[in-house]
Amino acid sequence: MSLLMRAPRECASWLWELNDNFTPGLQSAIKAAAQASEVFKNHGLLNPNGLEWDWFVFGLGGTGVHTRLSLAGKSLDDALLVERVLECRPSGFPDAQVGDILVTGTGIWLDSNGNEHLEERLVEMTVSPDSTGLSVEVAVFHDIWSEFDFHGYPHPEIHKHNAPRLTRALLALESSLGEIGQPGDATYFGSAAGYGLQEPDVLDGRGPDLTDLL
């Protein structure tokens, strides 16, 4: 069982628009996903185990069909992966196209004593094969990256063990993609500041209690 509380919206996110080094389209999106996830895998934050996406039809919008493809025994570098994705096209929508692709997997976080724990979807990565331009987004949903937990209590040891790992991975991704990431929109649960989380408003040594929406 997970030891972590997970927010329903991201605590911070970062977006890379890859207009220079990648062409739009599904093949490039899978290539970008493989390159980006390898960076996070090397930092112990995302070991991919599946892909998820919705299908849409140009001019009509979403089909309401959601697909999950297991990567068991496969990798994102598999030359046949694009073909496997397209083979999942719903038969009722022969013109359907692949929407944004969520890369799912497990990551390692450290508790206050430095002990490792495996967590599903510790980091979420989304790649967009949009014809107007390829992009990669990274999002986090747990309080271990912040100086305060979701109750508003400081947890300096957990923050010290985890936040720098996320920063290093984001900087490495920036170097790998050759583009500067842009912070995503703020949510009720936090926002990005540089390649870390924005410190919340602090009152009497405590941050905001966010558990009312957890």
JSON list of C-alpha atoms in Angstrom, two decimals:
[
{"chain": "A", "resi": 1, "resn": "MET", "atom": "CA", "xyz": [0.00, 0.00, 0.00]},
{"chain": "A", "resi": 2, "resn": "SER", "atom": "CA", "xyz": [1.20, 3.50, -0.82]},
{"chain": "A", "resi": 3, "resn": "LEU", "atom": "CA", "xyz": [2.58, 5.53, 2.05]},
{"chain": "A", "resi": 4, "resn": "LEU", "atom": "CA", "xyz": [2.03, 8.76, 0.18]},
{"chain": "A", "resi": 5, "resn": "MET", "atom": "CA", "xyz": [-0.99, 11.02, -0.20]},
{"chain": "A", "resi": 6, "resn": "ARG", "atom": "CA", "xyz": [-1.58, 11.97, -3.83]},
{"chain": "A", "resi": 7, "resn": "ALA", "atom": "CA", "xyz": [-3.21, 15.19, -4.96]},
{"chain": "A", "resi": 8, "resn": "PRO", "atom": "CA", "xyz": [-5.91, 15.01, -7.66]},
{"chain": "A", "resi": 9, "resn": "ARG", "atom": "CA", "xyz": [-4.13, 17.82, -9.52]},
{"chain": "A", "resi": 10, "resn": "GLU", "atom": "CA", "xyz": [-0.44, 18.38, -10.04]},
{"chain": "A", "resi": 11, "resn": "CYS", "atom": "CA", "xyz": [1.68, 20.12, -7.41]},
{"chain": "A", "resi": 12, "resn": "ALA", "atom": "CA", "xyz": [3.96, 21.35, -10.18]},
{"chain": "A", "resi": 13, "resn": "SER", "atom": "CA", "xyz": [4.55, 20.73, -13.86]},
{"chain": "A", "resi": 14, "resn": "TRP", "atom": "CA", "xyz": [7.01, 21.66, -16.59]},
{"chain": "A", "resi": 15, "resn": "LEU", "atom": "CA", "xyz": [6.53, 21.79, -20.36]},
{"chain": "A", "resi": 16, "resn": "TRP", "atom": "CA", "xyz": [9.06, 21.43, -23.15]},
{"chain": "A", "resi": 17, "resn": "GLU", "atom": "CA", "xyz": [7.96, 22.52, -26.63]},
{"chain": "A", "resi": 18, "resn": "LEU", "atom": "CA", "xyz": [10.15, 20.63, -29.09]},
{"chain": "A", "resi": 19, "resn": "ASN", "atom": "CA", "xyz": [9.76, 22.62, -32.26]},
{"chain": "A", "resi": 20, "resn": "ASP", "atom": "CA", "xyz": [13.43, 22.60, -33.25]},
{"chain": "A", "resi": 21, "resn": "ASN", "atom": "CA", "xyz": [14.77, 19.09, -32.66]},
{"chain": "A", "resi": 22, "resn": "PHE", "atom": "CA", "xyz": [11.66, 16.97, -33.26]},
{"chain": "A", "resi": 23, "resn": "THR", "atom": "CA", "xyz": [9.08, 16.93, -36.02]},
{"chain": "A", "resi": 24, "resn": "PRO", "atom": "CA", "xyz": [5.39, 16.55, -35.12]},
{"chain": "A", "resi": 25, "resn": "GLY", "atom": "CA", "xyz": [3.76, 13.15, -35.29]},
{"chain": "A", "resi": 26, "resn": "LEU", "atom": "CA", "xyz": [3.39, 9.86, -33.46]},
{"chain": "A", "resi": 27, "resn": "GLN", "atom": "CA", "xyz": [6.82, 8.45, -34.33]},
{"chain": "A", "resi": 28, "resn": "SER", "atom": "CA", "xyz": [8.59, 11.54, -33.02]},
{"chain": "A", "resi": 29, "resn": "ALA", "atom": "CA", "xyz": [6.39, 11.57, -29.93]},
{"chain": "A", "resi": 30, "resn": "ILE", "atom": "CA", "xyz": [7.39, 7.99, -29.08]},
{"chain": "A", "resi": 31, "resn": "LYS", "atom": "CA", "xyz": [11.03, 8.89, -29.71]},
{"chain": "A", "resi": 32, "resn": "ALA", "atom": "CA", "xyz": [10.75, 11.89, -27.38]},
{"chain": "A", "resi": 33, "resn": "ALA", "atom": "CA", "xyz": [9.02, 9.75, -24.75]},
{"chain": "A", "resi": 34, "resn": "ALA", "atom": "CA", "xyz": [11.84, 7.20, -24.91]},
{"chain": "A", "resi": 35, "resn": "GLN", "atom": "CA", "xyz": [14.52, 9.87, -24.63]},
{"chain": "A", "resi": 36, "resn": "ALA", "atom": "CA", "xyz": [12.82, 11.77, -21.81]},
{"chain": "A", "resi": 37, "resn": "SER", "atom": "CA", "xyz": [11.82, 8.71, -19.77]},
{"chain": "A", "resi": 38, "resn": "GLU", "atom": "CA", "xyz": [15.35, 7.33, -19.99]},
{"chain": "A", "resi": 39, "resn": "VAL", "atom": "CA", "xyz": [16.58, 10.47, -18.23]},
{"chain": "A", "resi": 40, "resn": "PHE", "atom": "CA", "xyz": [14.08, 10.02, -15.40]},
{"chain": "A", "resi": 41, "resn": "LYS", "atom": "CA", "xyz": [14.76, 6.29, -15.23]},
{"chain": "A", "resi": 42, "resn": "ASN", "atom": "CA", "xyz": [18.45, 7.05, -14.70]},
{"chain": "A", "resi": 43, "resn": "HIS", "atom": "CA", "xyz": [17.46, 9.21, -11.72]},
{"chain": "A", "resi": 44, "resn": "GLY", "atom": "CA", "xyz": [15.21, 6.51, -10.27]},
{"chain": "A", "resi": 45, "resn": "LEU", "atom": "CA", "xyz": [12.04, 8.56, -10.79]},
{"chain": "A", "resi": 46, "resn": "LEU", "atom": "CA", "xyz": [10.23, 6.87, -13.68]},
{"chain": "A", "resi": 47, "resn": "ASN", "atom": "CA", "xyz": [10.67, 3.31, -14.88]},
{"chain": "A", "resi": 48, "resn": "PRO", "atom": "CA", "xyz": [8.07, 3.04, -17.69]},
{"chain": "A", "resi": 49, "resn": "ASN", "atom": "CA", "xyz": [5.62, 0.14, -17.64]},
{"chain": "A", "resi": 50, "resn": "GLY", "atom": "CA", "xyz": [2.80, 1.37, -19.88]},
{"chain": "A", "resi": 51, "resn": "LEU", "atom": "CA", "xyz": [1.30, 3.97, -22.18]},
{"chain": "A", "resi": 52, "resn": "GLU", "atom": "CA", "xyz": [-2.18, 5.49, -22.01]},
{"chain": "A", "resi": 53, "resn": "TRP", "atom": "CA", "xyz": [-3.99, 7.72, -24.47]},
{"chain": "A", "resi": 54, "resn": "ASP", "atom": "CA", "xyz": [-7.36, 8.79, -25.83]},
{"chain": "A", "resi": 55, "resn": "TRP", "atom": "CA", "xyz": [-8.43, 8.69, -29.47]},
{"chain": "A", "resi": 56, "resn": "PHE", "atom": "CA", "xyz": [-9.91, 11.61, -31.42]},
{"chain": "A", "resi": 57, "resn": "VAL", "atom": "CA", "xyz": [-11.16, 12.28, -34.92]},
{"chain": "A", "resi": 58, "resn": "PHE", "atom": "CA", "xyz": [-10.24, 15.50, -36.72]},
{"chain": "A", "resi": 59, "resn": "GLY", "atom": "CA", "xyz": [-13.28, 17.73, -36.99]},
{"chain": "A", "resi": 60, "resn": "LEU", "atom": "CA", "xyz": [-15.33, 15.60, -34.57]},
{"chain": "A", "resi": 61, "resn": "GLY", "atom": "CA", "xyz": [-13.31, 15.59, -31.36]},
{"chain": "A", "resi": 62, "resn": "GLY", "atom": "CA", "xyz": [-12.87, 12.82, -28.82]},
{"chain": "A", "resi": 63, "resn": "THR", "atom": "CA", "xyz": [-14.22, 9.32, -29.34]},
{"chain": "A", "resi": 64, "resn": "GLY", "atom": "CA", "xyz": [-14.60, 8.44, -25.67]},
{"chain": "A", "resi": 65, "resn": "VAL", "atom": "CA", "xyz": [-12.20, 5.51, -26.14]},
{"chain": "A", "resi": 66, "resn": "HIS", "atom": "CA", "xyz": [-9.23, 5.24, -23.77]},
{"chain": "A", "resi": 67, "resn": "THR", "atom": "CA", "xyz": [-6.39, 2.79, -24.42]},
{"chain": "A", "resi": 68, "resn": "ARG", "atom": "CA", "xyz": [-3.71, 1.40, -22.11]},
{"chain": "A", "resi": 69, "resn": "LEU", "atom": "CA", "xyz": [-0.82, -0.51, -23.63]},
{"chain": "A", "resi": 70, "resn": "SER", "atom": "CA", "xyz": [1.46, -2.52, -21.36]},
{"chain": "A", "resi": 71, "resn": "LEU", "atom": "CA", "xyz": [5.21, -2.29, -21.95]},
{"chain": "A", "resi": 72, "resn": "ALA", "atom": "CA", "xyz": [5.87, -5.63, -20.25]},
{"chain": "A", "resi": 73, "resn": "GLY", "atom": "CA", "xyz": [8.91, -7.11, -21.91]},
{"chain": "A", "resi": 74, "resn": "LYS", "atom": "CA", "xyz": [9.15, -4.10, -24.24]},
{"chain": "A", "resi": 75, "resn": "SER", "atom": "CA", "xyz": [10.82, -0.70, -24.18]},
{"chain": "A", "resi": 76, "resn": "LEU", "atom": "CA", "xyz": [9.96, 2.68, -25.61]},
{"chain": "A", "resi": 77, "resn": "ASP", "atom": "CA", "xyz": [12.84, 2.19, -28.04]},
{"chain": "A", "resi": 78, "resn": "ASP", "atom": "CA", "xyz": [11.11, -0.82, -29.61]},
{"chain": "A", "resi": 79, "resn": "ALA", "atom": "CA", "xyz": [11.04, -0.26, -33.37]},
{"chain": "A", "resi": 80, "resn": "LEU", "atom": "CA", "xyz": [7.57, -1.84, -33.55]},
{"chain": "A", "resi": 81, "resn": "LEU", "atom": "CA", "xyz": [6.01, 0.24, -30.78]},
{"chain": "A", "resi": 82, "resn": "VAL", "atom": "CA", "xyz": [4.42, 2.81, -33.11]},
{"chain": "A", "resi": 83, "resn": "GLU", "atom": "CA", "xyz": [2.83, -0.05, -35.05]},
{"chain": "A", "resi": 84, "resn": "ARG", "atom": "CA", "xyz": [1.55, -1.60, -31.80]},
{"chain": "A", "resi": 85, "resn": "VAL", "atom": "CA", "xyz": [-0.01, 1.72, -30.79]},
{"chain": "A", "resi": 86, "resn": "LEU", "atom": "CA", "xyz": [-1.79, 2.09, -34.14]},
{"chain": "A", "resi": 87, "resn": "GLU", "atom": "CA", "xyz": [-3.02, -1.50, -33.96]},
{"chain": "A", "resi": 88, "resn": "CYS", "atom": "CA", "xyz": [-5.03, -0.41, -30.90]},
{"chain": "A", "resi": 89, "resn": "ARG", "atom": "CA", "xyz": [-7.18, 1.97, -33.00]},
{"chain": "A", "resi": 90, "resn": "PRO", "atom": "CA", "xyz": [-10.87, 1.34, -32.17]},
{"chain": "A", "resi": 91, "resn": "SER", "atom": "CA", "xyz": [-12.62, -0.48, -35.01]},
{"chain": "A", "resi": 92, "resn": "GLY", "atom": "CA", "xyz": [-15.60, 1.84, -34.80]},
{"chain": "A", "resi": 93, "resn": "PHE", "atom": "CA", "xyz": [-13.42, 4.86, -35.56]},
{"chain": "A", "resi": 94, "resn": "PRO", "atom": "CA", "xyz": [-11.16, 3.97, -38.52]},
{"chain": "A", "resi": 95, "resn": "ASP", "atom": "CA", "xyz": [-9.99, 7.60, -38.83]},
{"chain": "A", "resi": 96, "resn": "ALA", "atom": "CA", "xyz": [-9.18, 8.02, -35.14]},
{"chain": "A", "resi": 97, "resn": "GLN", "atom": "CA", "xyz": [-5.85, 9.59, -34.22]},
{"chain": "A", "resi": 98, "resn": "VAL", "atom": "CA", "xyz": [-3.73, 9.20, -31.09]},
{"chain": "A", "resi": 99, "resn": "GLY", "atom": "CA", "xyz": [-4.08, 12.00, -28.56]},
{"chain": "A", "resi": 100, "resn": "ASP", "atom": "CA", "xyz": [-1.63, 12.95, -25.81]},
{"chain": "A", "resi": 101, "resn": "ILE", "atom": "CA", "xyz": [0.29, 9.91, -24.56]},
{"chain": "A", "resi": 102, "resn": "LEU", "atom": "CA", "xyz": [0.80, 9.38, -20.83]},
{"chain": "A", "resi": 103, "resn": "VAL", "atom": "CA", "xyz": [3.89, 7.40, -19.89]},
{"chain": "A", "resi": 104, "resn": "THR", "atom": "CA", "xyz": [3.14, 5.45, -16.70]},
{"chain": "A", "resi": 105, "resn": "GLY", "atom": "CA", "xyz": [5.60, 3.69, -14.45]},
{"chain": "A", "resi": 106, "resn": "THR", "atom": "CA", "xyz": [7.14, 3.42, -11.01]},
{"chain": "A", "resi": 107, "resn": "GLY", "atom": "CA", "xyz": [9.61, 5.64, -9.22]},
{"chain": "A", "resi": 108, "resn": "ILE", "atom": "CA", "xyz": [11.61, 5.59, -6.01]},
{"chain": "A", "resi": 109, "resn": "TRP", "atom": "CA", "xyz": [11.12, 8.12, -3.21]},
{"chain": "A", "resi": 110, "resn": "LEU", "atom": "CA", "xyz": [13.01, 8.38, 0.08]},
{"chain": "A", "resi": 111, "resn": "ASP", "atom": "CA", "xyz": [11.47, 8.73, 3.53]},
{"chain": "A", "resi": 112, "resn": "SER", "atom": "CA", "xyz": [12.88, 10.85, 6.35]},
{"chain": "A", "resi": 113, "resn": "ASN", "atom": "CA", "xyz": [15.42, 8.12, 7.19]},
{"chain": "A", "resi": 114, "resn": "GLY", "atom": "CA", "xyz": [16.58, 7.79, 3.61]},
{"chain": "A", "resi": 115, "resn": "ASN", "atom": "CA", "xyz": [14.83, 4.44, 3.07]},
{"chain": "A", "resi": 116, "resn": "GLU", "atom": "CA", "xyz": [13.68, 3.77, -0.49]},
{"chain": "A", "resi": 117, "resn": "HIS", "atom": "CA", "xyz": [10.05, 3.14, -1.42]},
{"chain": "A", "resi": 118, "resn": "LEU", "atom": "CA", "xyz": [8.60, 2.23, -4.81]},
{"chain": "A", "resi": 119, "resn": "GLU", "atom": "CA", "xyz": [5.60, 4.30, -5.90]},
{"chain": "A", "resi": 120, "resn": "GLU", "atom": "CA", "xyz": [3.38, 3.95, -8.95]},
{"chain": "A", "resi": 121, "resn": "ARG", "atom": "CA", "xyz": [3.11, 7.20, -10.94]},
{"chain": "A", "resi": 122, "resn": "LEU", "atom": "CA", "xyz": [5.56, 9.06, -8.74]},
{"chain": "A", "resi": 123, "resn": "VAL", "atom": "CA", "xyz": [6.27, 11.19, -11.80]},
{"chain": "A", "resi": 124, "resn": "GLU", "atom": "CA", "xyz": [3.93, 11.48, -14.78]},
{"chain": "A", "resi": 125, "resn": "MET", "atom": "CA", "xyz": [5.22, 12.25, -18.25]},
{"chain": "A", "resi": 126, "resn": "THR", "atom": "CA", "xyz": [2.98, 13.19, -21.17]},
{"chain": "A", "resi": 127, "resn": "VAL", "atom": "CA", "xyz": [4.05, 13.57, -24.79]},
{"chain": "A", "resi": 128, "resn": "SER", "atom": "CA", "xyz": [1.89, 15.26, -27.40]},
{"chain": "A", "resi": 129, "resn": "PRO", "atom": "CA", "xyz": [2.11, 14.18, -31.05]},
{"chain": "A", "resi": 130, "resn": "ASP", "atom": "CA", "xyz": [0.05, 17.23, -32.05]},
{"chain": "A", "resi": 131, "resn": "SER", "atom": "CA", "xyz": [0.56, 18.25, -35.68]},
{"chain": "A", "resi": 132, "resn": "THR", "atom": "CA", "xyz": [1.13, 21.86, -34.60]},
{"chain": "A", "resi": 133, "resn": "GLY", "atom": "CA", "xyz": [4.18, 20.92, -32.53]},
{"chain": "A", "resi": 134, "resn": "LEU", "atom": "CA", "xyz": [5.58, 18.19, -30.33]},
{"chain": "A", "resi": 135, "resn": "SER", "atom": "CA", "xyz": [5.80, 18.67, -26.56]},
{"chain": "A", "resi": 136, "resn": "VAL", "atom": "CA", "xyz": [6.79, 16.84, -23.38]},
{"chain": "A", "resi": 137, "resn": "GLU", "atom": "CA", "xyz": [5.23, 17.59, -19.99]},
{"chain": "A", "resi": 138, "resn": "VAL", "atom": "CA", "xyz": [6.43, 16.35, -16.59]},
{"chain": "A", "resi": 139, "resn": "ALA", "atom": "CA", "xyz": [4.12, 16.58, -13.56]},
{"chain": "A", "resi": 140, "resn": "VAL", "atom": "CA", "xyz": [4.34, 15.61, -9.88]},
{"chain": "A", "resi": 141, "resn": "PHE", "atom": "CA", "xyz": [1.43, 15.03, -7.48]},
{"chain": "A", "resi": 142, "resn": "HIS", "atom": "CA", "xyz": [2.96, 14.30, -4.05]},
{"chain": "A", "resi": 143, "resn": "ASP", "atom": "CA", "xyz": [4.14, 16.51, -1.19]},
{"chain": "A", "resi": 144, "resn": "ILE", "atom": "CA", "xyz": [7.64, 14.98, -0.94]},
{"chain": "A", "resi": 145, "resn": "TRP", "atom": "CA", "xyz": [8.96, 17.60, -3.37]},
{"chain": "A", "resi": 146, "resn": "SER", "atom": "CA", "xyz": [7.74, 20.47, -1.20]},
{"chain": "A", "resi": 147, "resn": "GLU", "atom": "CA", "xyz": [9.13, 21.86, 2.06]},
{"chain": "A", "resi": 148, "resn": "PHE", "atom": "CA", "xyz": [5.73, 21.18, 3.68]},
{"chain": "A", "resi": 149, "resn": "ASP", "atom": "CA", "xyz": [3.46, 18.16, 3.64]},
{"chain": "A", "resi": 150, "resn": "PHE", "atom": "CA", "xyz": [-0.18, 18.39, 2.59]},
{"chain": "A", "resi": 151, "resn": "HIS", "atom": "CA", "xyz": [-1.17, 19.09, 6.22]},
{"chain": "A", "resi": 152, "resn": "GLY", "atom": "CA", "xyz": [1.09, 22.14, 6.24]},
{"chain": "A", "resi": 153, "resn": "TYR", "atom": "CA", "xyz": [3.76, 20.67, 8.51]},
{"chain": "A", "resi": 154, "resn": "PRO", "atom": "CA", "xyz": [7.41, 21.09, 7.53]},
{"chain": "A", "resi": 155, "resn": "HIS", "atom": "CA", "xyz": [9.24, 17.87, 6.65]},
{"chain": "A", "resi": 156, "resn": "PRO", "atom": "CA", "xyz": [12.81, 19.01, 5.94]},
{"chain": "A", "resi": 157, "resn": "GLU", "atom": "CA", "xyz": [14.40, 15.55, 5.79]},
{"chain": "A", "resi": 158, "resn": "ILE", "atom": "CA", "xyz": [11.91, 14.23, 3.23]},
{"chain": "A", "resi": 159, "resn": "HIS", "atom": "CA", "xyz": [12.30, 17.40, 1.18]},
{"chain": "A", "resi": 160, "resn": "LYS", "atom": "CA", "xyz": [16.09, 17.16, 1.36]},
{"chain": "A", "resi": 161, "resn": "HIS", "atom": "CA", "xyz": [16.08, 13.52, 0.23]},
{"chain": "A", "resi": 162, "resn": "ASN", "atom": "CA", "xyz": [13.72, 14.02, -2.72]},
{"chain": "A", "resi": 163, "resn": "ALA", "atom": "CA", "xyz": [13.48, 17.56, -4.09]},
{"chain": "A", "resi": 164, "resn": "PRO", "atom": "CA", "xyz": [17.12, 17.74, -5.29]},
{"chain": "A", "resi": 165, "resn": "ARG", "atom": "CA", "xyz": [16.66, 14.46, -7.19]},
{"chain": "A", "resi": 166, "resn": "LEU", "atom": "CA", "xyz": [13.73, 15.95, -9.08]},
{"chain": "A", "resi": 167, "resn": "THR", "atom": "CA", "xyz": [15.70, 19.12, -9.85]},
{"chain": "A", "resi": 168, "resn": "ARG", "atom": "CA", "xyz": [18.65, 17.11, -11.16]},
{"chain": "A", "resi": 169, "resn": "ALA", "atom": "CA", "xyz": [16.36, 15.03, -13.38]},
{"chain": "A", "resi": 170, "resn": "LEU", "atom": "CA", "xyz": [14.63, 18.11, -14.80]},
{"chain": "A", "resi": 171, "resn": "LEU", "atom": "CA", "xyz": [17.97, 19.77, -15.54]},
{"chain": "A", "resi": 172, "resn": "ALA", "atom": "CA", "xyz": [19.21, 16.59, -17.20]},
{"chain": "A", "resi": 173, "resn": "LEU", "atom": "CA", "xyz": [16.04, 16.49, -19.30]},
{"chain": "A", "resi": 174, "resn": "GLU", "atom": "CA", "xyz": [16.61, 20.07, -20.35]},
{"chain": "A", "resi": 175, "resn": "SER", "atom": "CA", "xyz": [20.10, 19.13, -21.50]},
{"chain": "A", "resi": 176, "resn": "SER", "atom": "CA", "xyz": [18.89, 15.99, -23.28]},
{"chain": "A", "resi": 177, "resn": "LEU", "atom": "CA", "xyz": [16.07, 17.73, -25.16]},
{"chain": "A", "resi": 178, "resn": "GLY", "atom": "CA", "xyz": [18.07, 20.85, -25.95]},
{"chain": "A", "resi": 179, "resn": "GLU", "atom": "CA", "xyz": [15.18, 23.07, -24.88]},
{"chain": "A", "resi": 180, "resn": "ILE", "atom": "CA", "xyz": [14.36, 25.07, -21.76]},
{"chain": "A", "resi": 181, "resn": "GLY", "atom": "CA", "xyz": [11.31, 23.85, -19.87]},
{"chain": "A", "resi": 182, "resn": "GLN", "atom": "CA", "xyz": [8.54, 26.26, -18.94]},
{"chain": "A", "resi": 183, "resn": "PRO", "atom": "CA", "xyz": [6.66, 26.03, -15.61]},
{"chain": "A", "resi": 184, "resn": "GLY", "atom": "CA", "xyz": [3.07, 24.88, -15.96]},
{"chain": "A", "resi": 185, "resn": "ASP", "atom": "CA", "xyz": [0.03, 26.60, -14.51]},
{"chain": "A", "resi": 186, "resn": "ALA", "atom": "CA", "xyz": [-0.37, 26.78, -10.75]},
{"chain": "A", "resi": 187, "resn": "THR", "atom": "CA", "xyz": [-3.03, 24.61, -9.10]},
{"chain": "A", "resi": 188, "resn": "TYR", "atom": "CA", "xyz": [-4.56, 24.53, -5.62]},
{"chain": "A", "resi": 189, "resn": "PHE", "atom": "CA", "xyz": [-1.76, 22.15, -4.64]},
{"chain": "A", "resi": 190, "resn": "GLY", "atom": "CA", "xyz": [1.21, 24.21, -5.77]},
{"chain": "A", "resi": 191, "resn": "SER", "atom": "CA", "xyz": [3.25, 25.47, -8.67]},
{"chain": "A", "resi": 192, "resn": "ALA", "atom": "CA", "xyz": [6.70, 25.20, -10.18]},
{"chain": "A", "resi": 193, "resn": "ALA", "atom": "CA", "xyz": [9.48, 27.69, -9.50]},
{"chain": "A", "resi": 194, "resn": "GLY", "atom": "CA", "xyz": [12.51, 27.05, -11.65]},
{"chain": "A", "resi": 195, "resn": "TYR", "atom": "CA", "xyz": [13.09, 23.30, -11.48]},
{"chain": "A", "resi": 196, "resn": "GLY", "atom": "CA", "xyz": [11.56, 22.94, -8.03]},
{"chain": "A", "resi": 197, "resn": "LEU", "atom": "CA", "xyz": [8.34, 23.80, -6.22]},
{"chain": "A", "resi": 198, "resn": "GLN", "atom": "CA", "xyz": [7.33, 27.30, -5.23]},
{"chain": "A", "resi": 199, "resn": "GLU", "atom": "CA", "xyz": [7.48, 27.79, -1.46]},
{"chain": "A", "resi": 200, "resn": "PRO", "atom": "CA", "xyz": [3.92, 28.35, -0.21]},
{"chain": "A", "resi": 201, "resn": "ASP", "atom": "CA", "xyz": [2.77, 31.12, 2.08]},
{"chain": "A", "resi": 202, "resn": "VAL", "atom": "CA", "xyz": [3.99, 30.31, 5.58]},
{"chain": "A", "resi": 203, "resn": "LEU", "atom": "CA", "xyz": [2.23, 31.37, 8.78]},
{"chain": "A", "resi": 204, "resn": "ASP", "atom": "CA", "xyz": [3.69, 30.55, 12.21]},
{"chain": "A", "resi": 205, "resn": "GLY", "atom": "CA", "xyz": [6.03, 28.02, 10.64]},
{"chain": "A", "resi": 206, "resn": "ARG", "atom": "CA", "xyz": [3.29, 26.14, 8.77]},
{"chain": "A", "resi": 207, "resn": "GLY", "atom": "CA", "xyz": [2.21, 26.03, 5.18]},
{"chain": "A", "resi": 208, "resn": "PRO", "atom": "CA", "xyz": [-1.40, 25.72, 4.01]},
{"chain": "A", "resi": 209, "resn": "ASP", "atom": "CA", "xyz": [-3.45, 22.65, 4.92]},
{"chain": "A", "resi": 210, "resn": "LEU", "atom": "CA", "xyz": [-4.50, 21.20, 1.57]},
{"chain": "A", "resi": 211, "resn": "THR", "atom": "CA", "xyz": [-6.14, 18.03, 2.83]},
{"chain": "A", "resi": 212, "resn": "ASP", "atom": "CA", "xyz": [-9.67, 19.38, 2.34]},
{"chain": "A", "resi": 213, "resn": "LEU", "atom": "CA", "xyz": [-9.36, 18.51, -1.36]},
{"chain": "A", "resi": 214, "resn": "LEU", "atom": "CA", "xyz": [-7.46, 15.26, -1.02]}
]
